[in-house]
Coordinates of C-alpha atoms in Angstrom, one line a residue:
M10 CA 39.4 46.2 -124.7
Y11 CA 42.6 44.9 -125.0
R12 CA 41.2 41.6 -124.3
L13 CA 38.8 42.0 -127.4
F14 CA 41.8 42.8 -129.7
L15 CA 43.5 39.8 -128.3
N16 CA 40.3 37.7 -129.3
A17 CA 40.4 38.7 -132.8
A18 CA 44.1 38.6 -133.3
T19 CA 44.0 34.9 -131.8
Y20 CA 40.8 34.2 -134.0
C21 CA 42.5 35.4 -137.0
E22 CA 45.8 33.4 -136.6
E23 CA 44.1 30.2 -136.0
A24 CA 41.2 30.4 -138.5
F25 CA 43.0 32.3 -141.5
G26 CA 46.9 32.0 -140.5
S27 CA 47.1 35.5 -139.9
P28 CA 50.4 36.9 -138.6
I29 CA 50.6 38.1 -135.1
I30 CA 53.0 41.0 -134.6
E31 CA 54.4 41.0 -130.9
N32 CA 56.6 43.2 -129.1
E33 CA 60.2 42.3 -129.3
D34 CA 61.0 43.2 -125.7
T35 CA 57.4 42.4 -123.9
G36 CA 55.8 39.6 -126.2
A37 CA 52.6 41.7 -125.9
V38 CA 50.6 41.5 -129.3
E39 CA 51.2 44.9 -131.1
A40 CA 49.1 44.0 -134.1
F41 CA 47.7 41.4 -136.5
V42 CA 47.2 41.0 -140.3
C43 CA 43.8 41.4 -141.6
P44 CA 42.8 38.2 -143.5
N45 CA 40.8 40.3 -146.2
C46 CA 42.6 43.5 -146.8
G47 CA 46.2 42.2 -145.5
D48 CA 46.7 45.7 -143.6
P49 CA 48.0 45.1 -139.9
I50 CA 45.5 46.2 -137.6
Y51 CA 47.4 47.7 -134.8
Y52 CA 45.9 48.0 -131.2
E53 CA 45.8 51.8 -131.5
D54 CA 43.2 51.3 -134.8
W55 CA 41.4 48.9 -132.6
S56 CA 41.0 51.6 -129.4
S57 CA 39.6 54.1 -131.5
T58 CA 36.7 52.1 -133.4
D59 CA 33.4 50.4 -132.2
T60 CA 35.1 47.1 -130.7
E61 CA 31.5 45.7 -129.9
N62 CA 31.9 43.8 -133.3
W63 CA 35.3 42.4 -132.9
H64 CA 35.3 40.1 -135.9
V65 CA 35.4 43.1 -138.1
C66 CA 38.2 44.9 -139.9
P67 CA 38.4 48.4 -138.4
I68 CA 40.4 49.4 -141.9
C69 CA 38.3 47.5 -144.6
G70 CA 35.0 47.4 -142.9
E71 CA 35.1 43.7 -143.7
E72 CA 34.0 40.4 -141.1
F73 CA 37.4 38.5 -140.8
G74 CA 37.1 35.6 -143.5
D75 CA 34.3 37.2 -145.7
D76 CA 35.5 37.3 -149.3

């Protein structure tokens, strides 16, 4: 499941310039910012939702990049 989270984070960073939040000690990706709602999406948020559709924000429910 973490792989899908990383896919979404990388996609949002490359396509929309969304910041990625990394753990200072390990460098692991902890969160990324939704390009629609601007809220950080933490892995904990991600793992508690249906991740089959990894290009939808689990907070606002919008596809990444939809206006």
